[in-house]
Amino acid sequence: MLSASQLRKRYTMALAVIAMLTIAAQGVMQFVLADQKYDSRVVNMAGRQRMLSQKITALSYHISTAQSGSEDTRYRRQLAEALNLWERTHAGLLRGDSELGLPGRNSEAVENLFGPLHAHHEAIAAAARAILSAPESVATLARNIDTIRQHEADFLAGMSAIVTLYDREANAKVVFARWLEIALMSTTLLVLVLSAAFICAPATRRIQRDMTELAAREEDLERLFSASPTAFLLVLGEKLTILHANQKAMNLLGLPPDPTPGVYLAPLLAGGDEANQRFLDKLGQGETLNECEVRLVDAVGEVFEALVSVNAISFSGQAVMVLGITSISELKRAQQTLEHYATFDELTGLLNRRTGMMMLDKSMARMHRQGGRLAVCFVDLDGLKATNDDFGHAEGDWLISTVARVLIESIRASDAAVRLGGDEFLLLLHDCDLDEGSRLLDRAEQCLQETAAAAGKPFPIAFSYGLVLYTPENGTTADELISAADSRMYQAKLDKKRLRGAS
C-alpha cells in the first residue's frame, strides 16, 4: 500500500496537470472570445463601408438637386462627415485603428482583395473632395458625380467579397478553437479517470484504515473524558473545531453526543464581548491559559460566566488544545448582589451615602479639570418622625420611597440622587445654577403634591431643601458644601413653620 507521502505527491501532480489543462482551455476560450470580438467588429465595419459608399453617392446627387442654400449646406456637411468616416474606416481595415476597434491584421487573401479596390476608393474619395471644394461649379459637380457612380459598383462588389472572406475566416477560427477545446477537455477527463484509478482508490483505502484507528482512539478518549467531573473539550486547529466533549460539557453547553468537524468553539461564546474576543485571540496564538474568565451559552441558550483553563497537548499525532470549563455564574451573581448592596440604598434604590460621597468628590475633581457648575441640594422630609410614631414604620418607609421616586423622576439623566440616611437626601445637579435647581425642585414639590392627593394618606407628604452652587473657584470641600446646603434646608424648614404659625 502506498504511503501517505506517496499518495500526497501523486495527488499533487494530478491536480497540477488538471489545473494546467483547465487554464489552457480557459486561455484558448478567452483568446477566441477576444478574437471573435475583433472579427465581429471588422465584419461590421467592412459592411458599413458599403453603406457609406452608397451614402456618399446619394449625398452627391442630393447636392446637385438642392433647392436652397441651407439644403445644399446640410447635404455638404453630411457628405463631409460620411467621407471622413469612410476614409478612416478604409485605412483602419488596412492598417488598424484602436479607436474604431480594428486590429489591422489581414490575411494575405484579404490583402489581395483590397488591392484592386484601391483605385476605386481613391477615385470616389477624390471626386467627393472635389464636390466639397468647388460648390459653385455645376459642370465640375456633374463630372464628379458621374465619376463616383462609375466606381461605386466595383467598390461595392469588392467590399462584398472582402466581407464574405472576413466572415469565412472568423468562422474557421471558431471551428479550430472548438476542436482545440474538445482536445483539452478530453485530456483533462482522461487525467481525472487515471487519478481516480491510481490515486483516489489507494487514498480511499488509506482513509478507511485511518478511520478504524481513529475509532479505537476515540473510544480511549471517551473513557478518559467521561470519567472527569469537570467539563472538558478537545479543540483542534485555527478554526477551533471541537473534536471531543465529555458528558459534563455536553450537558452544560448542549453539544451533540458526537461533535462533528462542523461544531466550533466560537459559537459557544456569547457574541459582542471583548473578553471573549481576547480569549479567542489568545487561543488562535496557541497560548496556555489559566482560569480565563469568559461568557458562554449553555444548553438552554442562557449566557453564563465561566473560568476556562487551556493546555496544548499532542494527541493522536495532532497538536490539540484541552479546555477545562468551570461555571461561576452563581458566584458572579452573589458578587453582583454584594456590589449592588454596597452601591445602592435597599429601600429607595438611590445611591447610598458612601457611593454618593465618592460621586460628589469625582464631580468636584472633574469641575477642577474641565470647569463648569455643580448645584448641590440637601433634601429633608417633613414630618417623618410623626408619621412613624402615629402610623407605623411601614407608612414611614412608604413616605421615604415615594419622595425618593419623585426626586429620581424629576432630575436629569446626568444628575444623581443619594440617600444620606433616614429622611435625608442629596441631589447632585451637574451644569446647573441655583435658579435652574430651584425650578427643578419646585417641579418635584408639585409632583409630590399630586402624588399625595392621589394617595389620600392621613399624614403630610412634603420635603424641605437647601441649594448651594459649587464652582472650581470656590475652593470648598465636599463636607462644607453639604453643610451649607443643610443649613439652607434648615432655614427653609424654619420658614415653613413660621408661615404655618402665622396662618
mmCIF file of N, CA, C and O in Angstrom, residues 192-264:
data_model
loop_
_atom_site.group_PDB
_atom_site.id
_atom_site.type_symbol
_atom_site.label_atom_id
_atom_site.label_comp_id
_atom_site.label_asym_id
_atom_site.label_seq_id
_atom_site.Cartn_x
_atom_site.Cartn_y
_atom_site.Cartn_z
ATOM 1 N N LEU A 192 -8.387 12.833 -15.094
ATOM 2 C CA LEU A 192 -9.270 12.603 -13.945
ATOM 3 C C LEU A 192 -9.546 11.120 -13.746
ATOM 4 O O LEU A 192 -9.554 10.616 -12.612
ATOM 5 N N VAL A 193 -9.781 10.399 -14.848
ATOM 6 C CA VAL A 193 -10.044 8.962 -14.753
ATOM 7 C C VAL A 193 -8.830 8.231 -14.194
ATOM 8 O O VAL A 193 -8.935 7.365 -13.312
ATOM 9 N N LEU A 194 -7.645 8.589 -14.709
ATOM 10 C CA LEU A 194 -6.416 7.944 -14.213
ATOM 11 C C LEU A 194 -6.176 8.277 -12.744
ATOM 12 O O LEU A 194 -5.715 7.428 -11.968
ATOM 13 N N SER A 195 -6.502 9.530 -12.356
ATOM 14 C CA SER A 195 -6.331 9.922 -10.948
ATOM 15 C C SER A 195 -7.243 9.112 -10.051
ATOM 16 O O SER A 195 -6.853 8.675 -8.959
ATOM 17 N N ALA A 196 -8.487 8.908 -10.512
ATOM 18 C CA ALA A 196 -9.426 8.123 -9.714
ATOM 19 C C ALA A 196 -8.946 6.688 -9.541
ATOM 20 O O ALA A 196 -9.092 6.085 -8.465
ATOM 21 N N ALA A 197 -8.363 6.126 -10.615
ATOM 22 C CA ALA A 197 -7.945 4.729 -10.578
ATOM 23 C C ALA A 197 -6.682 4.508 -9.758
ATOM 24 O O ALA A 197 -6.569 3.534 -9.008
ATOM 25 N N PHE A 198 -5.700 5.410 -9.911
ATOM 26 C CA PHE A 198 -4.387 5.172 -9.309
ATOM 27 C C PHE A 198 -4.089 6.028 -8.084
ATOM 28 O O PHE A 198 -3.073 5.819 -7.424
ATOM 29 N N ILE A 199 -4.939 7.001 -7.794
ATOM 30 C CA ILE A 199 -4.676 7.863 -6.638
ATOM 31 C C ILE A 199 -5.834 7.813 -5.649
ATOM 32 O O ILE A 199 -5.642 7.551 -4.457
ATOM 33 N N CYS A 200 -7.063 8.058 -6.142
ATOM 34 C CA CYS A 200 -8.210 8.125 -5.237
ATOM 35 C C CYS A 200 -8.506 6.773 -4.592
ATOM 36 O O CYS A 200 -8.857 6.714 -3.408
ATOM 37 N N ALA A 201 -8.400 5.697 -5.369
ATOM 38 C CA ALA A 201 -8.692 4.377 -4.794
ATOM 39 C C ALA A 201 -7.733 4.028 -3.662
ATOM 40 O O ALA A 201 -8.168 3.635 -2.562
ATOM 41 N N PRO A 202 -6.396 4.153 -3.842
ATOM 42 C CA PRO A 202 -5.492 3.908 -2.709
ATOM 43 C C PRO A 202 -5.734 4.863 -1.553
ATOM 44 O O PRO A 202 -5.628 4.476 -0.385
ATOM 45 N N ALA A 203 -6.069 6.121 -1.894
ATOM 46 C CA ALA A 203 -6.333 7.086 -0.826
ATOM 47 C C ALA A 203 -7.561 6.683 -0.025
ATOM 48 O O ALA A 203 -7.594 6.828 1.201
ATOM 49 N N THR A 204 -8.587 6.164 -0.710
ATOM 50 C CA THR A 204 -9.795 5.716 -0.015
ATOM 51 C C THR A 204 -9.474 4.582 0.950
ATOM 52 O O THR A 204 -9.954 4.556 2.096
ATOM 53 N N ARG A 205 -8.653 3.636 0.480
ATOM 54 C CA ARG A 205 -8.276 2.530 1.364
ATOM 55 C C ARG A 205 -7.480 3.045 2.568
ATOM 56 O O ARG A 205 -7.659 2.560 3.688
ATOM 57 N N ARG A 206 -6.621 4.013 2.324
ATOM 58 C CA ARG A 206 -5.832 4.573 3.415
ATOM 59 C C ARG A 206 -6.744 5.290 4.420
ATOM 60 O O ARG A 206 -6.572 5.186 5.646
ATOM 61 N N ILE A 207 -7.729 6.002 3.909
ATOM 62 C CA ILE A 207 -8.660 6.709 4.792
ATOM 63 C C ILE A 207 -9.447 5.726 5.638
ATOM 64 O O ILE A 207 -9.678 5.950 6.836
ATOM 65 N N GLN A 208 -9.891 4.631 5.024
ATOM 66 C CA GLN A 208 -10.636 3.619 5.773
ATOM 67 C C GLN A 208 -9.801 3.047 6.909
ATOM 68 O O GLN A 208 -10.290 2.843 8.031
ATOM 69 N N ARG A 209 -8.527 2.779 6.628
ATOM 70 C CA ARG A 209 -7.644 2.249 7.670
ATOM 71 C C ARG A 209 -7.457 3.278 8.790
ATOM 72 O O ARG A 209 -7.507 2.944 9.981
ATOM 73 N N ASP A 210 -7.257 4.549 8.382
ATOM 74 C CA ASP A 210 -7.078 5.606 9.384
ATOM 75 C C ASP A 210 -8.329 5.793 10.229
ATOM 76 O O ASP A 210 -8.247 6.069 11.437
ATOM 77 N N MET A 211 -9.492 5.647 9.599
ATOM 78 C CA MET A 211 -10.740 5.798 10.350
ATOM 79 C C MET A 211 -10.902 4.696 11.385
ATOM 80 O O MET A 211 -11.409 4.928 12.489
ATOM 81 N N THR A 212 -10.471 3.500 11.047
ATOM 82 C CA THR A 212 -10.527 2.399 12.006
ATOM 83 C C THR A 212 -9.643 2.685 13.212
ATOM 84 O O THR A 212 -10.039 2.491 14.371
ATOM 85 N N GLU A 213 -8.427 3.188 12.926
ATOM 86 C CA GLU A 213 -7.521 3.538 14.015
ATOM 87 C C GLU A 213 -8.082 4.679 14.848
ATOM 88 O O GLU A 213 -7.970 4.683 16.081
ATOM 89 N N LEU A 214 -8.677 5.640 14.163
ATOM 90 C CA LEU A 214 -9.228 6.788 14.866
ATOM 91 C C LEU A 214 -10.381 6.385 15.769
ATOM 92 O O LEU A 214 -10.528 6.894 16.885
ATOM 93 N N ALA A 215 -11.214 5.435 15.298
ATOM 94 C CA ALA A 215 -12.340 4.978 16.108
ATOM 95 C C ALA A 215 -11.843 4.352 17.413
ATOM 96 O O ALA A 215 -12.423 4.588 18.485
ATOM 97 N N ALA A 216 -10.758 3.578 17.310
ATOM 98 C CA ALA A 216 -10.211 2.956 18.520
ATOM 99 C C ALA A 216 -9.688 4.013 19.488
ATOM 100 O O ALA A 216 -9.882 3.919 20.711
ATOM 101 N N ARG A 217 -9.040 5.021 18.940
ATOM 102 C CA ARG A 217 -8.506 6.082 19.802
ATOM 103 C C ARG A 217 -9.632 6.905 20.428
ATOM 104 O O ARG A 217 -9.526 7.371 21.571
ATOM 105 N N GLU A 218 -10.707 7.099 19.678
ATOM 106 C CA GLU A 218 -11.825 7.849 20.211
ATOM 107 C C GLU A 218 -12.453 7.135 21.405
ATOM 108 O O GLU A 218 -12.899 7.775 22.364
ATOM 109 N N GLU A 219 -12.497 5.836 21.340
ATOM 110 C CA GLU A 219 -13.033 5.071 22.471
ATOM 111 C C GLU A 219 -12.184 5.294 23.717
ATOM 112 O O GLU A 219 -12.706 5.469 24.823
ATOM 113 N N ASP A 220 -10.866 5.278 23.528
ATOM 114 C CA ASP A 220 -9.975 5.532 24.666
ATOM 115 C C ASP A 220 -10.207 6.937 25.224
ATOM 116 O O ASP A 220 -10.251 7.137 26.450
ATOM 117 N N LEU A 221 -10.320 7.894 24.330
ATOM 118 C CA LEU A 221 -10.513 9.278 24.753
ATOM 119 C C LEU A 221 -11.852 9.458 25.461
ATOM 120 O O LEU A 221 -11.934 10.167 26.479
ATOM 121 N N GLU A 222 -12.873 8.825 24.941
ATOM 122 C CA GLU A 222 -14.200 8.951 25.538
ATOM 123 C C GLU A 222 -14.204 8.398 26.961
ATOM 124 O O GLU A 222 -14.805 8.986 27.870
ATOM 125 N N ARG A 223 -13.545 7.271 27.185
ATOM 126 C CA ARG A 223 -13.473 6.716 28.538
ATOM 127 C C ARG A 223 -12.729 7.658 29.476
ATOM 128 O O ARG A 223 -13.112 7.821 30.635
ATOM 129 N N LEU A 224 -11.660 8.287 28.947
ATOM 130 C CA LEU A 224 -10.882 9.218 29.763
ATOM 131 C C LEU A 224 -11.692 10.456 30.117
ATOM 132 O O LEU A 224 -11.733 10.888 31.272
ATOM 133 N N PHE A 225 -12.347 11.027 29.110
ATOM 134 C CA PHE A 225 -13.116 12.258 29.335
ATOM 135 C C PHE A 225 -14.343 12.004 30.206
ATOM 136 O O PHE A 225 -14.699 12.823 31.040
ATOM 137 N N SER A 226 -15.004 10.884 29.976
ATOM 138 C CA SER A 226 -16.246 10.621 30.693
ATOM 139 C C SER A 226 -16.007 10.457 32.187
ATOM 140 O O SER A 226 -16.910 10.692 32.996
ATOM 141 N N ALA A 227 -14.804 10.071 32.569
ATOM 142 C CA ALA A 227 -14.504 9.862 33.987
ATOM 143 C C ALA A 227 -14.270 11.162 34.727
ATOM 144 O O ALA A 227 -14.188 11.164 35.955
ATOM 145 N N SER A 228 -14.181 12.302 34.012
ATOM 146 C CA SER A 228 -13.848 13.573 34.661
ATOM 147 C C SER A 228 -15.108 14.295 35.132
ATOM 148 O O SER A 228 -16.098 14.382 34.406
ATOM 149 N N PRO A 229 -15.105 14.838 36.369
ATOM 150 C CA PRO A 229 -16.259 15.602 36.864
ATOM 151 C C PRO A 229 -16.278 17.036 36.346
ATOM 152 O O PRO A 229 -17.219 17.781 36.620
ATOM 153 N N THR A 230 -15.234 17.458 35.614
ATOM 154 C CA THR A 230 -15.148 18.808 35.046
ATOM 155 C C THR A 230 -15.477 18.755 33.561
ATOM 156 O O THR A 230 -15.160 17.775 32.885
ATOM 157 N N ALA A 231 -16.116 19.811 33.060
ATOM 158 C CA ALA A 231 -16.429 19.877 31.629
ATOM 159 C C ALA A 231 -15.138 20.035 30.837
ATOM 160 O O ALA A 231 -14.350 20.952 31.086
ATOM 161 N N PHE A 232 -14.912 19.125 29.866
ATOM 162 C CA PHE A 232 -13.706 19.157 29.051
ATOM 163 C C PHE A 232 -14.076 19.179 27.573
ATOM 164 O O PHE A 232 -15.014 18.507 27.133
ATOM 165 N N LEU A 233 -13.299 19.960 26.824
ATOM 166 C CA LEU A 233 -13.408 19.991 25.362
ATOM 167 C C LEU A 233 -12.037 19.749 24.763
ATOM 168 O O LEU A 233 -11.024 20.230 25.295
ATOM 169 N N LEU A 234 -12.000 19.011 23.668
ATOM 170 C CA LEU A 234 -10.774 18.809 22.915
ATOM 171 C C LEU A 234 -10.939 19.582 21.608
ATOM 172 O O LEU A 234 -11.818 19.273 20.804
ATOM 173 N N VAL A 235 -10.092 20.616 21.396
ATOM 174 C CA VAL A 235 -10.265 21.572 20.299
ATOM 175 C C VAL A 235 -9.056 21.513 19.382
ATOM 176 O O VAL A 235 -7.906 21.430 19.843
ATOM 177 N N LEU A 236 -9.311 21.600 18.080
ATOM 178 C CA LEU A 236 -8.254 21.451 17.081
ATOM 179 C C LEU A 236 -8.213 22.650 16.147
ATOM 180 O O LEU A 236 -9.245 23.144 15.702
ATOM 181 N N GLY A 237 -6.977 23.092 15.804
ATOM 182 C CA GLY A 237 -6.742 23.989 14.681
ATOM 183 C C GLY A 237 -7.145 25.427 14.912
ATOM 184 O O GLY A 237 -7.680 25.815 15.947
ATOM 185 N N GLU A 238 -6.838 26.241 13.864
ATOM 186 C CA GLU A 238 -7.119 27.667 13.920
ATOM 187 C C GLU A 238 -8.618 27.945 13.984
ATOM 188 O O GLU A 238 -9.055 28.938 14.553
ATOM 189 N N LYS A 239 -9.442 27.070 13.374
ATOM 190 C CA LYS A 239 -10.891 27.257 13.408
ATOM 191 C C LYS A 239 -11.495 26.823 14.738
ATOM 192 O O LYS A 239 -12.690 26.990 14.949
ATOM 193 N N LEU A 240 -10.677 26.250 15.629
ATOM 194 C CA LEU A 240 -11.129 25.802 16.943
ATOM 195 C C LEU A 240 -12.283 24.805 16.820
ATOM 196 O O LEU A 240 -13.340 24.947 17.420
ATOM 197 N N THR A 241 -12.048 23.790 16.010
ATOM 198 C CA THR A 241 -13.036 22.734 15.826
ATOM 199 C C THR A 241 -13.068 21.846 17.070
ATOM 200 O O THR A 241 -12.033 21.427 17.586
ATOM 201 N N ILE A 242 -14.266 21.563 17.553
ATOM 202 C CA ILE A 242 -14.422 20.707 18.731
ATOM 203 C C ILE A 242 -14.370 19.250 18.283
ATOM 204 O O ILE A 242 -15.253 18.773 17.564
ATOM 205 N N LEU A 243 -13.305 18.542 18.710
ATOM 206 C CA LEU A 243 -13.159 17.130 18.352
ATOM 207 C C LEU A 243 -13.923 16.226 19.310
ATOM 208 O O LEU A 243 -14.562 15.261 18.892
ATOM 209 N N HIS A 244 -13.828 16.519 20.588
ATOM 210 C CA HIS A 244 -14.465 15.672 21.600
ATOM 211 C C HIS A 244 -14.982 16.539 22.735
ATOM 212 O O HIS A 244 -14.454 17.621 22.997
ATOM 213 N N ALA A 245 -16.009 16.042 23.413
ATOM 214 C CA ALA A 245 -16.553 16.690 24.605
ATOM 215 C C ALA A 245 -17.019 15.599 25.555
ATOM 216 O O ALA A 245 -17.621 14.615 25.130
ATOM 217 N N ASN A 246 -16.716 15.758 26.855
ATOM 218 C CA ASN A 246 -17.205 14.758 27.798
ATOM 219 C C ASN A 246 -18.661 15.033 28.153
ATOM 220 O O ASN A 246 -19.241 16.047 27.751
ATOM 221 N N GLN A 247 -19.253 14.129 28.906
ATOM 222 C CA GLN A 247 -20.683 14.241 29.200
ATOM 223 C C GLN A 247 -21.000 15.522 29.962
ATOM 224 O O GLN A 247 -22.041 16.159 29.745
ATOM 225 N N LYS A 248 -20.111 15.927 30.837
ATOM 226 C CA LYS A 248 -20.320 17.163 31.599
ATOM 227 C C LYS A 248 -20.410 18.365 30.664
ATOM 228 O O LYS A 248 -21.288 19.226 30.817
ATOM 229 N N ALA A 249 -19.521 18.427 29.665
ATOM 230 C CA ALA A 249 -19.541 19.531 28.703
ATOM 231 C C ALA A 249 -20.778 19.474 27.821
ATOM 232 O O ALA A 249 -21.362 20.502 27.482
ATOM 233 N N MET A 250 -21.201 18.254 27.434
ATOM 234 C CA MET A 250 -22.406 18.127 26.610
ATOM 235 C C MET A 250 -23.628 18.665 27.349
ATOM 236 O O MET A 250 -24.449 19.401 26.782
ATOM 237 N N ASN A 251 -23.743 18.308 28.622
ATOM 238 C CA ASN A 251 -24.886 18.766 29.403
ATOM 239 C C ASN A 251 -24.845 20.268 29.630
ATOM 240 O O ASN A 251 -25.876 20.944 29.599
ATOM 241 N N LEU A 252 -23.651 20.803 29.844
ATOM 242 C CA LEU A 252 -23.507 22.227 30.149
ATOM 243 C C LEU A 252 -23.739 23.100 28.922
ATOM 244 O O LEU A 252 -24.410 24.130 28.995
ATOM 245 N N LEU A 253 -23.207 22.679 27.762
ATOM 246 C CA LEU A 253 -23.210 23.516 26.565
ATOM 247 C C LEU A 253 -24.206 23.058 25.503
ATOM 248 O O LEU A 253 -24.317 23.703 24.452
ATOM 249 N N GLY A 254 -24.911 21.958 25.740
ATOM 250 C CA GLY A 254 -25.878 21.492 24.762
ATOM 251 C C GLY A 254 -25.247 20.949 23.506
ATOM 252 O O GLY A 254 -25.807 21.079 22.409
ATOM 253 N N LEU A 255 -24.081 20.329 23.619
ATOM 254 C CA LEU A 255 -23.399 19.765 22.458
ATOM 255 C C LEU A 255 -24.009 18.420 22.092
ATOM 256 O O LEU A 255 -24.531 17.703 22.962
ATOM 257 N N PRO A 256 -23.935 18.035 20.806
ATOM 258 C CA PRO A 256 -24.411 16.703 20.408
ATOM 259 C C PRO A 256 -23.505 15.625 20.982
ATOM 260 O O PRO A 256 -22.347 15.886 21.323
ATOM 261 N N PRO A 257 -23.998 14.401 21.078
ATOM 262 C CA PRO A 257 -23.184 13.327 21.673
ATOM 263 C C PRO A 257 -21.867 13.097 20.944
ATOM 264 O O PRO A 257 -20.866 12.776 21.561
ATOM 265 N N ASP A 258 -21.872 13.264 19.619
ATOM 266 C CA ASP A 258 -20.654 13.046 18.844
ATOM 267 C C ASP A 258 -20.380 14.285 17.999
ATOM 268 O O ASP A 258 -20.828 14.383 16.856
ATOM 269 N N PRO A 259 -19.662 15.295 18.557
ATOM 270 C CA PRO A 259 -19.374 16.512 17.783
ATOM 271 C C PRO A 259 -18.668 16.178 16.479
ATOM 272 O O PRO A 259 -17.777 15.338 16.424
ATOM 273 N N THR A 260 -19.089 16.840 15.421
ATOM 274 C CA THR A 260 -18.501 16.646 14.100
ATOM 275 C C THR A 260 -17.568 17.802 13.796
ATOM 276 O O THR A 260 -17.532 18.802 14.525
ATOM 277 N N PRO A 261 -16.804 17.707 12.672
ATOM 278 C CA PRO A 261 -15.932 18.840 12.312
ATOM 279 C C PRO A 261 -16.680 20.136 12.054
ATOM 280 O O PRO A 261 -16.071 21.176 11.913
ATOM 281 N N GLY A 262 -18.015 20.075 11.964
ATOM 282 C CA GLY A 262 -18.789 21.299 11.760
ATOM 283 C C GLY A 262 -19.158 22.000 13.049
ATOM 284 O O GLY A 262 -19.844 23.018 13.028
ATOM 285 N N VAL A 263 -18.742 21.469 14.225
ATOM 286 C CA VAL A 263 -19.036 22.096 15.513
ATOM 287 C C VAL A 263 -17.796 22.850 15.971
ATOM 288 O O VAL A 263 -16.720 22.268 16.110
ATOM 289 N N TYR A 264 -17.958 24.161 16.204
ATOM 290 C CA TYR A 264 -16.820 25.010 16.546
ATOM 291 C C TYR A 264 -17.021 25.626 17.933
ATOM 292 O O TYR A 264 -18.146 25.723 18.445
#
